[in-house]
PDB file of C-alpha atoms and ligand atoms in Angstrom:
ATOM      1  CA  MET A 790       0.034  -0.037   0.095  1.00  0.00           C
ATOM      2  CA  THR A 791       1.174   3.488  -0.738  1.00  0.00           C
ATOM      3  CA  ASP A 792       1.878   5.349   2.575  1.00  0.00           C
ATOM      4  CA  LEU A 793      -0.820   7.977   2.857  1.00  0.00           C
ATOM      5  CA  ALA A 794      -0.056   8.447   6.438  1.00  0.00           C
ATOM      6  CA  ASN A 795       3.335  10.301   5.391  1.00  0.00           C
ATOM      7  CA  ALA A 796       1.854  11.501   1.870  1.00  0.00           C
ATOM      8  CA  THR A 797       1.360  15.343   0.885  1.00  0.00           C
ATOM      9  CA  VAL A 798      -1.740  15.729  -1.227  1.00  0.00           C
ATOM     10  CA  LEU A 799      -2.733  18.945  -2.881  1.00  0.00           C
ATOM     11  CA  ILE A 800      -6.465  18.866  -3.726  1.00  0.00           C
ATOM     12  CA  THR A 801      -8.041  21.571  -6.151  1.00  0.00           C
ATOM     13  CA  GLY A 802     -11.652  22.268  -5.574  1.00  0.00           C
ATOM     14  CA  ALA A 803     -11.270  21.515  -1.995  1.00  0.00           C
ATOM     15  CA  THR A 804     -14.094  23.904  -0.779  1.00  0.00           C
ATOM     16  CA  SER A 805     -16.738  21.717  -1.871  1.00  0.00           C
ATOM     17  CA  GLY A 806     -18.108  18.366  -3.327  1.00  0.00           C
ATOM     18  CA  PHE A 807     -15.291  15.812  -4.388  1.00  0.00           C
ATOM     19  CA  GLY A 808     -12.454  17.851  -3.266  1.00  0.00           C
ATOM     20  CA  ALA A 809     -13.921  18.404   0.052  1.00  0.00           C
ATOM     21  CA  ALA A 810     -14.881  14.770   0.481  1.00  0.00           C
ATOM     22  CA  ALA A 811     -11.324  13.686  -0.662  1.00  0.00           C
ATOM     23  CA  ALA A 812      -9.660  15.933   1.896  1.00  0.00           C
ATOM     24  CA  ASN A 813     -11.882  14.303   4.611  1.00  0.00           C
ATOM     25  CA  ARG A 814     -10.772  11.010   3.308  1.00  0.00           C
ATOM     26  CA  PHE A 815      -7.178  11.714   3.052  1.00  0.00           C
ATOM     27  CA  ALA A 816      -7.189  13.402   6.564  1.00  0.00           C
ATOM     28  CA  ALA A 817      -8.526   9.982   8.023  1.00  0.00           C
ATOM     29  CA  ASP A 818      -5.042   8.422   6.794  1.00  0.00           C
ATOM     30  CA  GLY A 819      -3.149  11.443   8.722  1.00  0.00           C
ATOM     31  CA  ALA A 820      -1.920  12.854   5.171  1.00  0.00           C
ATOM     32  CA  ARG A 821      -0.651  16.438   4.955  1.00  0.00           C
ATOM     33  CA  LEU A 822      -2.920  18.538   2.792  1.00  0.00           C
ATOM     34  CA  ILE A 823      -2.506  21.548   0.582  1.00  0.00           C
ATOM     35  CA  LEU A 824      -6.270  22.823  -0.095  1.00  0.00           C
ATOM     36  CA  VAL A 825      -6.988  24.945  -2.989  1.00  0.00           C
ATOM     37  CA  GLY A 826     -10.265  26.869  -3.784  1.00  0.00           C
ATOM     38  CA  ARG A 827     -11.375  30.680  -3.885  1.00  0.00           C
ATOM     39  CA  ARG A 828     -13.555  30.753  -0.906  1.00  0.00           C
ATOM     40  CA  ASN A 829     -11.212  31.272   1.798  1.00  0.00           C
ATOM     41  CA  GLU A 830     -13.503  30.825   4.726  1.00  0.00           C
ATOM     42  CA  ARG A 831     -14.236  27.311   3.796  1.00  0.00           C
ATOM     43  CA  LEU A 832     -10.457  26.569   3.302  1.00  0.00           C
ATOM     44  CA  ASP A 833     -10.088  27.899   7.110  1.00  0.00           C
ATOM     45  CA  GLU A 834     -13.122  25.929   8.226  1.00  0.00           C
ATOM     46  CA  LEU A 835     -11.594  22.672   6.827  1.00  0.00           C
ATOM     47  CA  LYS A 836      -8.362  23.653   8.373  1.00  0.00           C
ATOM     48  CA  SER A 837      -9.803  23.772  11.802  1.00  0.00           C
ATOM     49  CA  LYS A 838     -11.810  20.718  11.712  1.00  0.00           C
ATOM     50  CA  LEU A 839      -9.641  18.088   9.864  1.00  0.00           C
ATOM     51  CA  GLY A 840      -7.088  17.496  12.514  1.00  0.00           C
ATOM     52  CA  VAL A 841      -3.976  17.168  10.192  1.00  0.00           C
ATOM     53  CA  PRO A 842      -1.545  19.555   8.916  1.00  0.00           C
ATOM     54  CA  VAL A 843      -3.500  21.573   6.344  1.00  0.00           C
ATOM     55  CA  LEU A 844      -2.181  24.529   4.201  1.00  0.00           C
ATOM     56  CA  PRO A 845      -5.019  26.597   2.914  1.00  0.00           C
ATOM     57  CA  LEU A 846      -4.107  27.977  -0.566  1.00  0.00           C
ATOM     58  CA  ALA A 847      -6.663  30.517  -1.753  1.00  0.00           C
ATOM     59  CA  LEU A 848      -6.069  30.564  -5.526  1.00  0.00           C
ATOM     60  CA  ASP A 849      -8.013  30.943  -8.704  1.00  0.00           C
ATOM     61  CA  VAL A 850      -6.501  27.860 -10.849  1.00  0.00           C
ATOM     62  CA  ARG A 851      -7.294  30.162 -14.171  1.00  0.00           C
ATOM     63  CA  ASP A 852      -4.522  32.396 -13.108  1.00  0.00           C
ATOM     64  CA  ARG A 853      -1.434  30.649 -14.463  1.00  0.00           C
ATOM     65  CA  GLN A 854       1.102  33.080 -13.001  1.00  0.00           C
ATOM     66  CA  ALA A 855      -0.844  32.869  -9.506  1.00  0.00           C
ATOM     67  CA  VAL A 856      -0.847  28.811  -9.707  1.00  0.00           C
ATOM     68  CA  ALA A 857       2.938  28.898 -10.774  1.00  0.00           C
ATOM     69  CA  ARG A 858       4.006  31.247  -7.892  1.00  0.00           C
ATOM     70  CA  SER A 859       2.131  29.315  -5.261  1.00  0.00           C
ATOM     71  CA  ILE A 860       3.623  26.183  -6.007  1.00  0.00           C
ATOM     72  CA  ALA A 861       7.013  27.727  -6.082  1.00  0.00           C
ATOM     73  CA  GLU A 862       6.662  29.395  -2.919  1.00  0.00           C
ATOM     74  CA  LEU A 863       5.233  26.347  -0.708  1.00  0.00           C
ATOM     75  CA  PRO A 864       6.744  26.427   2.532  1.00  0.00           C
ATOM     76  CA  ASP A 865       9.290  23.364   3.003  1.00  0.00           C
ATOM     77  CA  ALA A 866       6.887  21.216   4.837  1.00  0.00           C
ATOM     78  CA  PHE A 867       4.238  21.000   2.072  1.00  0.00           C
ATOM     79  CA  ALA A 868       6.516  21.547  -0.878  1.00  0.00           C
ATOM     80  CA  ARG A 869       7.194  17.906  -1.677  1.00  0.00           C
ATOM     81  CA  ILE A 870       3.647  16.872  -3.267  1.00  0.00           C
ATOM     82  CA  ASP A 871       2.971  13.288  -3.536  1.00  0.00           C
ATOM     83  CA  ILE A 872      -0.733  13.274  -4.905  1.00  0.00           C
ATOM     84  CA  LEU A 873      -2.418  16.041  -6.989  1.00  0.00           C
ATOM     85  CA  VAL A 874      -6.098  15.706  -7.174  1.00  0.00           C
ATOM     86  CA  ASN A 875      -7.391  18.057  -9.778  1.00  0.00           C
ATOM     87  CA  SER A 876     -11.107  18.294  -8.857  1.00  0.00           C
ATOM     88  CA  ALA A 877     -11.703  22.147  -9.398  1.00  0.00           C
ATOM     89  CA  GLY A 878     -13.990  22.674 -12.217  1.00  0.00           C
ATOM     90  CA  LEU A 879     -17.523  23.366 -13.249  1.00  0.00           C
ATOM     91  CA  ALA A 880     -20.247  23.131 -15.954  1.00  0.00           C
ATOM     92  CA  LEU A 881     -22.085  26.522 -16.815  1.00  0.00           C
ATOM     93  CA  GLY A 882     -25.646  26.113 -18.374  1.00  0.00           C
ATOM     94  CA  LEU A 883     -27.293  23.577 -20.358  1.00  0.00           C
ATOM     95  CA  GLU A 884     -28.335  25.556 -23.558  1.00  0.00           C
ATOM     96  CA  MET A 885     -28.069  24.465 -26.915  1.00  0.00           C
ATOM     97  CA  ALA A 886     -24.940  25.410 -28.614  1.00  0.00           C
ATOM     98  CA  PRO A 887     -26.323  28.061 -31.072  1.00  0.00           C
ATOM     99  CA  LYS A 888     -27.874  29.982 -27.679  1.00  0.00           C
ATOM    100  CA  THR A 889     -25.283  29.477 -25.337  1.00  0.00           C
ATOM    101  CA  SER A 890     -23.415  32.251 -23.631  1.00  0.00           C
ATOM    102  CA  LEU A 891     -19.483  32.407 -25.007  1.00  0.00           C
ATOM    103  CA  ASP A 892     -18.675  33.736 -21.558  1.00  0.00           C
ATOM    104  CA  ASP A 893     -19.749  30.468 -19.980  1.00  0.00           C
ATOM    105  CA  TRP A 894     -17.807  28.485 -22.656  1.00  0.00           C
ATOM    106  CA  ASP A 895     -14.617  30.560 -22.049  1.00  0.00           C
ATOM    107  CA  ASP A 896     -15.068  30.081 -18.077  1.00  0.00           C
ATOM    108  CA  MET A 897     -15.233  26.078 -18.801  1.00  0.00           C
ATOM    109  CA  VAL A 898     -12.412  25.939 -20.865  1.00  0.00           C
ATOM    110  CA  ASP A 899     -10.221  28.181 -18.639  1.00  0.00           C
ATOM    111  CA  THR A 900     -11.214  26.303 -15.488  1.00  0.00           C
ATOM    112  CA  ASN A 901     -11.552  22.639 -16.507  1.00  0.00           C
ATOM    113  CA  ILE A 902      -8.746  22.470 -19.061  1.00  0.00           C
ATOM    114  CA  LYS A 903      -6.418  25.505 -18.729  1.00  0.00           C
ATOM    115  CA  GLY A 904      -6.556  25.480 -14.678  1.00  0.00           C
ATOM    116  CA  LEU A 905      -5.933  21.845 -14.832  1.00  0.00           C
ATOM    117  CA  MET A 906      -3.054  22.073 -16.939  1.00  0.00           C
ATOM    118  CA  TYR A 907      -1.476  25.018 -15.049  1.00  0.00           C
ATOM    119  CA  CYS A 908      -1.822  22.848 -11.826  1.00  0.00           C
ATOM    120  CA  THR A 909      -0.393  19.917 -13.434  1.00  0.00           C
ATOM    121  CA  ARG A 910       2.529  21.606 -15.111  1.00  0.00           C
ATOM    122  CA  ALA A 911       3.594  23.351 -11.951  1.00  0.00           C
ATOM    123  CA  ILE A 912       3.430  20.125  -9.883  1.00  0.00           C
ATOM    124  CA  LEU A 913       4.847  17.505 -12.209  1.00  0.00           C
ATOM    125  CA  PRO A 914       8.779  18.495 -12.322  1.00  0.00           C
ATOM    126  CA  GLY A 915       8.889  17.900  -8.549  1.00  0.00           C
ATOM    127  CA  MET A 916       7.139  14.417  -8.809  1.00  0.00           C
ATOM    128  CA  VAL A 917       9.468  13.350 -11.671  1.00  0.00           C
ATOM    129  CA  GLU A 918      12.553  14.450  -9.732  1.00  0.00           C
ATOM    130  CA  ARG A 919      11.520  12.447  -6.697  1.00  0.00           C
ATOM    131  CA  LYS A 920      10.554   9.561  -9.151  1.00  0.00           C
ATOM    132  CA  ARG A 921       7.310   9.268  -7.492  1.00  0.00           C
ATOM    133  CA  GLY A 922       3.876  10.969  -7.508  1.00  0.00           C
ATOM    134  CA  HIS A 923       0.240  10.607  -8.485  1.00  0.00           C
ATOM    135  CA  VAL A 924      -1.991  13.019 -10.678  1.00  0.00           C
ATOM    136  CA  ILE A 925      -5.606  12.269 -10.056  1.00  0.00           C
ATOM    137  CA  ASN A 926      -7.909  14.120 -12.482  1.00  0.00           C
ATOM    138  CA  LEU A 927     -11.669  14.439 -12.201  1.00  0.00           C
ATOM    139  CA  GLY A 928     -13.051  13.844 -15.787  1.00  0.00           C
ATOM    140  CA  SER A 929     -16.779  13.102 -16.244  1.00  0.00           C
ATOM    141  CA  VAL A 930     -19.107  10.460 -18.236  1.00  0.00           C
ATOM    142  CA  ALA A 931     -19.656  13.616 -19.897  1.00  0.00           C
ATOM    143  CA  GLY A 932     -16.168  13.343 -21.746  1.00  0.00           C
ATOM    144  CA  SER A 933     -17.114   9.986 -23.204  1.00  0.00           C
ATOM    145  CA  TYR A 934     -20.799  10.366 -23.866  1.00  0.00           C
ATOM    146  CA  PRO A 935     -22.581  13.551 -25.342  1.00  0.00           C
ATOM    147  CA  TYR A 936     -25.857  14.746 -24.158  1.00  0.00           C
ATOM    148  CA  PRO A 937     -27.932  17.914 -25.317  1.00  0.00           C
ATOM    149  CA  GLY A 938     -26.746  21.008 -23.662  1.00  0.00           C
ATOM    150  CA  GLY A 939     -23.427  19.211 -22.582  1.00  0.00           C
ATOM    151  CA  ASN A 940     -21.508  20.564 -25.547  1.00  0.00           C
ATOM    152  CA  VAL A 941     -18.420  22.603 -24.345  1.00  0.00           C
ATOM    153  CA  TYR A 942     -18.492  20.999 -20.725  1.00  0.00           C
ATOM    154  CA  GLY A 943     -18.341  17.619 -22.288  1.00  0.00           C
ATOM    155  CA  GLY A 944     -15.481  18.932 -24.564  1.00  0.00           C
ATOM    156  CA  THR A 945     -13.407  19.976 -21.525  1.00  0.00           C
ATOM    157  CA  LYS A 946     -13.945  16.472 -19.995  1.00  0.00           C
ATOM    158  CA  ALA A 947     -12.784  14.608 -23.256  1.00  0.00           C
ATOM    159  CA  PHE A 948      -9.798  16.891 -22.924  1.00  0.00           C
ATOM    160  CA  VAL A 949      -9.234  15.636 -19.481  1.00  0.00           C
ATOM    161  CA  GLU A 950      -9.473  12.076 -20.752  1.00  0.00           C
ATOM    162  CA  GLN A 951      -7.067  12.545 -23.430  1.00  0.00           C
ATOM    163  CA  PHE A 952      -4.525  14.561 -21.516  1.00  0.00           C
ATOM    164  CA  SER A 953      -4.683  11.897 -18.589  1.00  0.00           C
ATOM    165  CA  LEU A 954      -3.690   9.216 -21.226  1.00  0.00           C
ATOM    166  CA  GLY A 955      -1.076  11.696 -22.676  1.00  0.00           C
ATOM    167  CA  LEU A 956       0.511  12.107 -19.340  1.00  0.00           C
ATOM    168  CA  ARG A 957       0.722   8.407 -18.963  1.00  0.00           C
ATOM    169  CA  ALA A 958       2.482   8.317 -22.385  1.00  0.00           C
ATOM    170  CA  ASP A 959       5.075  11.017 -21.367  1.00  0.00           C
ATOM    171  CA  LEU A 960       5.600   9.919 -17.799  1.00  0.00           C
ATOM    172  CA  LEU A 961       6.348   6.223 -18.689  1.00  0.00           C
ATOM    173  CA  GLY A 962       9.524   5.340 -16.646  1.00  0.00           C
ATOM    174  CA  SER A 963       9.201   8.392 -14.242  1.00  0.00           C
ATOM    175  CA  GLY A 964       7.424   6.296 -11.436  1.00  0.00           C
ATOM    176  CA  VAL A 965       4.356   8.925 -11.681  1.00  0.00           C
ATOM    177  CA  ARG A 966       1.021   7.705 -11.907  1.00  0.00           C
ATOM    178  CA  VAL A 967      -2.080   9.153 -13.658  1.00  0.00           C
ATOM    179  CA  THR A 968      -5.646   8.403 -13.141  1.00  0.00           C
ATOM    180  CA  ASN A 969      -8.836   9.984 -14.605  1.00  0.00           C
ATOM    181  CA  ILE A 970     -11.867   9.495 -12.389  1.00  0.00           C
ATOM    182  CA  GLU A 971     -14.940   9.987 -14.530  1.00  0.00           C
ATOM    183  CA  PRO A 972     -18.170  10.104 -12.426  1.00  0.00           C
ATOM    184  CA  GLY A 973     -21.867  10.380 -13.605  1.00  0.00           C
ATOM    185  CA  MET A 974     -24.520  12.296 -11.752  1.00  0.00           C
ATOM    186  CA  CYS A 975     -23.355  13.283  -8.236  1.00  0.00           C
ATOM    187  CA  GLU A 976     -25.249  15.667  -6.021  1.00  0.00           C
ATOM    188  CA  THR A 977     -22.865  18.434  -4.833  1.00  0.00           C
ATOM    189  CA  GLU A 978     -22.921  21.946  -5.757  1.00  0.00           C
ATOM    190  CA  PHE A 979     -22.116  21.188  -9.404  1.00  0.00           C
ATOM    191  CA  SER A 980     -25.873  21.648 -10.499  1.00  0.00           C
ATOM    192  CA  VAL A 981     -26.257  24.880  -8.184  1.00  0.00           C
ATOM    193  CA  VAL A 982     -23.203  26.467 -10.181  1.00  0.00           C
ATOM    194  CA  ARG A 983     -24.451  25.003 -13.536  1.00  0.00           C
ATOM    195  CA  PHE A 984     -27.871  26.771 -13.027  1.00  0.00           C
ATOM    196  CA  LYS A 985     -26.171  29.929 -11.686  1.00  0.00           C
ATOM    197  CA  GLY A 986     -27.334  29.475  -8.092  1.00  0.00           C
ATOM    198  CA  ASP A 987     -30.939  28.267  -8.709  1.00  0.00           C
ATOM    199  CA  PRO A 988     -31.430  25.596  -6.194  1.00  0.00           C
ATOM    200  CA  SER A 989     -34.732  24.373  -7.439  1.00  0.00           C
ATOM    201  CA  GLN A 990     -33.500  23.807 -10.868  1.00  0.00           C
ATOM    202  CA  ALA A 991     -30.651  22.060  -9.557  1.00  0.00           C
ATOM    203  CA  ALA A 992     -32.732  19.939  -7.102  1.00  0.00           C
ATOM    204  CA  LYS A 993     -34.816  18.915 -10.155  1.00  0.00           C
ATOM    205  CA  VAL A 994     -31.729  16.988 -11.587  1.00  0.00           C
ATOM    206  CA  TYR A 995     -31.569  14.606  -8.863  1.00  0.00           C
ATOM    207  CA  GLN A 996     -35.343  14.341  -8.154  1.00  0.00           C
ATOM    208  CA  GLY A 997     -36.715  10.598  -7.771  1.00  0.00           C
ATOM    209  CA  MET A 998     -33.341   8.983  -8.308  1.00  0.00           C
ATOM    210  CA  LYS A 999     -30.229   8.210  -5.991  1.00  0.00           C
ATOM    211  CA  PRO A1000     -27.284  10.018  -7.245  1.00  0.00           C
ATOM    212  CA  LEU A1001     -23.564   9.148  -6.455  1.00  0.00           C
ATOM    213  CA  SER A1002     -22.606  11.118  -3.128  1.00  0.00           C
ATOM    214  CA  ALA A1003     -19.478  13.082  -3.126  1.00  0.00           C
ATOM    215  CA  ASP A1004     -18.083  10.589  -0.594  1.00  0.00           C
ATOM    216  CA  ASP A1005     -18.589   7.615  -3.075  1.00  0.00           C
ATOM    217  CA  VAL A1006     -16.272   9.593  -5.628  1.00  0.00           C
ATOM    218  CA  ALA A1007     -13.662  10.487  -2.697  1.00  0.00           C
ATOM    219  CA  GLU A1008     -13.675   6.524  -2.253  1.00  0.00           C
ATOM    220  CA  CYS A1009     -12.720   5.902  -5.737  1.00  0.00           C
ATOM    221  CA  ILE A1010      -9.933   8.742  -5.513  1.00  0.00           C
ATOM    222  CA  HIS A1011      -8.484   7.381  -2.353  1.00  0.00           C
ATOM    223  CA  TRP A1012      -8.683   3.755  -3.681  1.00  0.00           C
ATOM    224  CA  VAL A1013      -6.554   4.388  -6.728  1.00  0.00           C
ATOM    225  CA  ALA A1014      -4.024   6.419  -4.526  1.00  0.00           C
ATOM    226  CA  ALA A1015      -3.851   3.855  -1.829  1.00  0.00           C
ATOM    227  CA  LEU A1016      -2.833   1.081  -4.150  1.00  0.00           C
ATOM    228  CA  PRO A1017       0.578  -0.207  -4.349  1.00  0.00           C
ATOM    229  CA  ASP A1018       3.080   2.099  -6.221  1.00  0.00           C
ATOM    230  CA  HIS A1019       3.482  -0.395  -9.239  1.00  0.00           C
ATOM    231  CA  VAL A1020      -0.336  -0.345 -10.004  1.00  0.00           C
ATOM    232  CA  ASN A1021      -1.942   2.387 -12.145  1.00  0.00           C
ATOM    233  CA  ILE A1022      -5.616   2.809 -12.583  1.00  0.00           C
ATOM    234  CA  ASN A1023      -5.863   4.583 -15.975  1.00  0.00           C
ATOM    235  CA  ARG A1024      -9.703   5.471 -15.650  1.00  0.00           C
ATOM    236  CA  ILE A1025     -12.610   4.955 -13.379  1.00  0.00           C
ATOM    237  CA  GLU A1026     -16.036   5.384 -15.030  1.00  0.00           C
ATOM    238  CA  VAL A1027     -18.701   5.189 -12.045  1.00  0.00           C
ATOM    239  CA  MET A1028     -22.296   6.059 -12.247  1.00  0.00           C
ATOM    240  CA  PRO A1029     -25.342   5.837  -9.934  1.00  0.00           C
ATOM    241  CA  VAL A1030     -27.209   2.709 -10.694  1.00  0.00           C
ATOM    242  CA  GLN A1031     -30.163   4.924 -11.747  1.00  0.00           C
ATOM    243  CA  GLN A1032     -28.340   6.528 -14.519  1.00  0.00           C
ATOM    244  CA  ALA A1033     -27.548   5.160 -17.914  1.00  0.00           C
ATOM    245  CA  PHE A1034     -27.483   5.730 -21.643  1.00  0.00           C
ATOM    246  CA  GLY A1035     -30.369   7.086 -23.852  1.00  0.00           C
ATOM    247  CA  GLY A1036     -29.385   5.786 -27.370  1.00  0.00           C
ATOM    248  CA  PHE A1037     -29.133   7.826 -30.506  1.00  0.00           C
ATOM    249  CA  ALA A1038     -31.473  10.541 -31.313  1.00  0.00           C
ATOM    250  CA  VAL A1039     -33.145  10.531 -34.820  1.00  0.00           C
ATOM    251  CA  ASN A1040     -34.752  13.543 -36.593  1.00  0.00           C
ATOM    252  CA  ARG A1041     -37.795  12.045 -38.304  1.00  0.00           C
ATOM    253  CA  THR A1042     -38.838  15.422 -40.343  1.00  0.00           C
ATOM    254  CA  PRO A1043     -38.986  14.486 -43.850  1.00  0.00           C
ATOM    255  CA  ALA A1044     -35.806  15.353 -45.734  1.00  0.00           C
ATOM    256  CA  GLY A1045     -35.708  18.722 -46.821  1.00  0.00           C
ATOM    257  CA  ALA A1046     -38.601  19.849 -44.580  1.00  0.00           C
ATOM    258  CA  GLU A1047     -36.270  20.666 -41.799  1.00  0.00           C
ATOM    259  CA  ALA A1048     -34.290  23.372 -43.407  1.00  0.00           C
ATOM    260  CA  GLY A1049     -34.855  26.535 -41.401  1.00  0.00           C
ATOM    261  CA  ALA A1050     -36.989  24.836 -38.960  1.00  0.00           C
ATOM    262  CA  THR A1051     -36.331  25.702 -35.263  1.00  0.00           C
ATOM    263  CA  ALA A1052     -36.853  23.199 -32.469  1.00  0.00           C
ATOM    264  CA  LYS A1053     -38.405  25.228 -29.520  1.00  0.00           C
ATOM    265  CA  ASP A1054     -35.498  24.273 -27.392  1.00  0.00           C
ATOM    266  CA  ARG A1055     -32.396  24.865 -29.731  1.00  0.00           C
TER     267      ARG A1055
HETATM  268  P1  NDP B1659     -18.537  21.471  -6.739  1.00  0.00           P
HETATM  269  O1  NDP B1659     -19.225  22.686  -7.518  1.00  0.00           O
HETATM  270  O2  NDP B1659     -19.281  21.074  -5.503  1.00  0.00           O
HETATM  271  O3  NDP B1659     -16.971  21.889  -6.580  1.00  0.00           O
HETATM  272  C1  NDP B1659     -16.428  22.459  -7.436  1.00  0.00           C
HETATM  273  C2  NDP B1659     -15.039  23.002  -6.661  1.00  0.00           C
HETATM  274  O4  NDP B1659     -14.291  23.605  -7.560  1.00  0.00           O
HETATM  275  C3  NDP B1659     -15.163  24.245  -5.608  1.00  0.00           C
HETATM  276  O5  NDP B1659     -14.526  23.674  -4.660  1.00  0.00           O
HETATM  277  C4  NDP B1659     -14.603  25.285  -6.378  1.00  0.00           C
HETATM  278  O6  NDP B1659     -14.279  26.344  -5.264  1.00  0.00           O
HETATM  279  C5  NDP B1659     -13.851  24.945  -7.290  1.00  0.00           C
HETATM  280  N1  NDP B1659     -13.340  25.799  -8.336  1.00  0.00           N
HETATM  281  C6  NDP B1659     -14.210  26.151  -9.427  1.00  0.00           C
HETATM  282  N2  NDP B1659     -13.594  27.075 -10.170  1.00  0.00           N
HETATM  283  C7  NDP B1659     -12.163  27.261  -9.671  1.00  0.00           C
HETATM  284  C8  NDP B1659     -11.289  28.206  -9.851  1.00  0.00           C
HETATM  285  N3  NDP B1659     -11.296  28.949 -11.007  1.00  0.00           N
HETATM  286  N4  NDP B1659     -10.080  28.259  -8.998  1.00  0.00           N
HETATM  287  C9  NDP B1659     -10.256  27.487  -7.897  1.00  0.00           C
HETATM  288  N5  NDP B1659     -11.157  26.595  -7.794  1.00  0.00           N
HETATM  289  C10 NDP B1659     -12.183  26.369  -8.473  1.00  0.00           C
HETATM  290  O7  NDP B1659     -18.495  20.231  -7.909  1.00  0.00           O
HETATM  291  P2  NDP B1659     -18.208  18.809  -7.818  1.00  0.00           P
HETATM  292  O8  NDP B1659     -17.183  18.450  -6.665  1.00  0.00           O
HETATM  293  O9  NDP B1659     -19.059  18.075  -7.974  1.00  0.00           O
HETATM  294  O10 NDP B1659     -17.143  18.653  -9.048  1.00  0.00           O
HETATM  295  C11 NDP B1659     -15.715  18.519  -8.909  1.00  0.00           C
HETATM  296  C12 NDP B1659     -15.020  18.253 -10.292  1.00  0.00           C
HETATM  297  O11 NDP B1659     -15.717  16.816 -10.582  1.00  0.00           O
HETATM  298  C13 NDP B1659     -15.305  19.161 -11.312  1.00  0.00           C
HETATM  299  O12 NDP B1659     -14.321  19.105 -12.295  1.00  0.00           O
HETATM  300  C14 NDP B1659     -16.548  18.468 -12.140  1.00  0.00           C
HETATM  301  O13 NDP B1659     -16.722  18.993 -13.662  1.00  0.00           O
HETATM  302  C15 NDP B1659     -16.426  17.107 -11.885  1.00  0.00           C
HETATM  303  N6  NDP B1659     -17.785  16.324 -11.875  1.00  0.00           N
HETATM  304  C16 NDP B1659     -18.804  16.444 -11.253  1.00  0.00           C
HETATM  305  C17 NDP B1659     -19.863  15.753 -11.376  1.00  0.00           C
HETATM  306  C18 NDP B1659     -21.052  15.918 -10.714  1.00  0.00           C
HETATM  307  O14 NDP B1659     -22.072  15.560 -11.058  1.00  0.00           O
HETATM  308  N7  NDP B1659     -21.139  16.511  -9.482  1.00  0.00           N
HETATM  309  C19 NDP B1659     -19.727  14.442 -12.192  1.00  0.00           C
HETATM  310  C20 NDP B1659     -18.363  14.175 -12.947  1.00  0.00           C
HETATM  311  C21 NDP B1659     -17.538  15.080 -12.892  1.00  0.00           C
HETATM  312  P3  NDP B1659     -14.333  27.814  -5.016  1.00  0.00           P
HETATM  313  O15 NDP B1659     -15.610  28.201  -5.783  1.00  0.00           O
HETATM  314  O16 NDP B1659     -14.324  28.002  -3.622  1.00  0.00           O
HETATM  315  O17 NDP B1659     -13.101  28.207  -5.955  1.00  0.00           O
HETATM  316  C1  8X3 B1660     -21.208  15.740 -14.675  1.00  0.00           C
HETATM  317  C2  8X3 B1660     -21.712  14.663 -14.729  1.00  0.00           C
HETATM  318  O1  8X3 B1660     -23.675  13.558 -16.252  1.00  0.00           O
HETATM  319  O2  8X3 B1660     -24.083  15.798 -15.261  1.00  0.00           O
HETATM  320  O3  8X3 B1660     -19.910  15.705 -15.325  1.00  0.00           O
HETATM  321  O4  8X3 B1660     -22.639  15.693 -17.124  1.00  0.00           O
HETATM  322  S1  8X3 B1660     -23.269  14.770 -15.906  1.00  0.00           S
END
């Protein structure tokens, strides 16, 4: 088993959802934690309750300079990161592509793709130098299976899937592991953020079904990290039992008649 009691774990998106649950899970092993998020008060709250050494790092992962500077300036006790959990991310909106906000698209690309890149790139050289480390990315089933309104969000998670595999290729021989965790529906703040703070719209997403919990996903994160050093789980796709696939959609409008037609939800 990897010695998690002596590990230093940096978790982005630690102020909520999977990141917060992973912080709790690794704290149970006694790991040292660097917790990243923009909401300072939540980081302080975690630090006061986790009972292990915690370095709160209030940071916007979209800020390339700030990410590089924060990692370069880590205090000695936290400087040797063994595990990076890239959980910071978001979906914004569920509109069809022709109507969606370009600002939302930019924000998802900047956070889910570029933020994840910046954190990974800042931390990898140290892992390679120490010949040990584990990058655990939070992809999504949305990276493999499209759904209406998933457009750019799904695209960002497809990037995470391919980037994770690319890292494996680049890091062969380095001793550094890479895993992409790809969850389906999980009730965190994810849908509240997606629907811009509307809790009733968010609640409808999980109505009448049992979604994954953040702890379920944290268990997957913890499991891949705890495996012996020579074992690399490339990807885990995990869904609630009550979620599956809908099949292909077919437009049955007679050929030619659809030109110029506007579906009411498009
Ligand atoms: P939450 O909304 O509960 O948590 C998202 C976290 O990301 C928060 O801690 C937030 O912190 C942080 N974050 C967002 N933007 C930034 C930023 N610019 N800089 C730093 N931190 C940021 O969502 P989940 O925990 O559910 O989602 C975590 C990851 O898992 C995301 O990448 C999401 O896409 C993915 N995912 C979620 C699924 C779900 O159904 N919930 C399913 C599959 C994947 P703060 O606001 O304090 O900065
Ligand atoms: C979040 C899961 O199915 O809402 O990545 O896109 S889903």
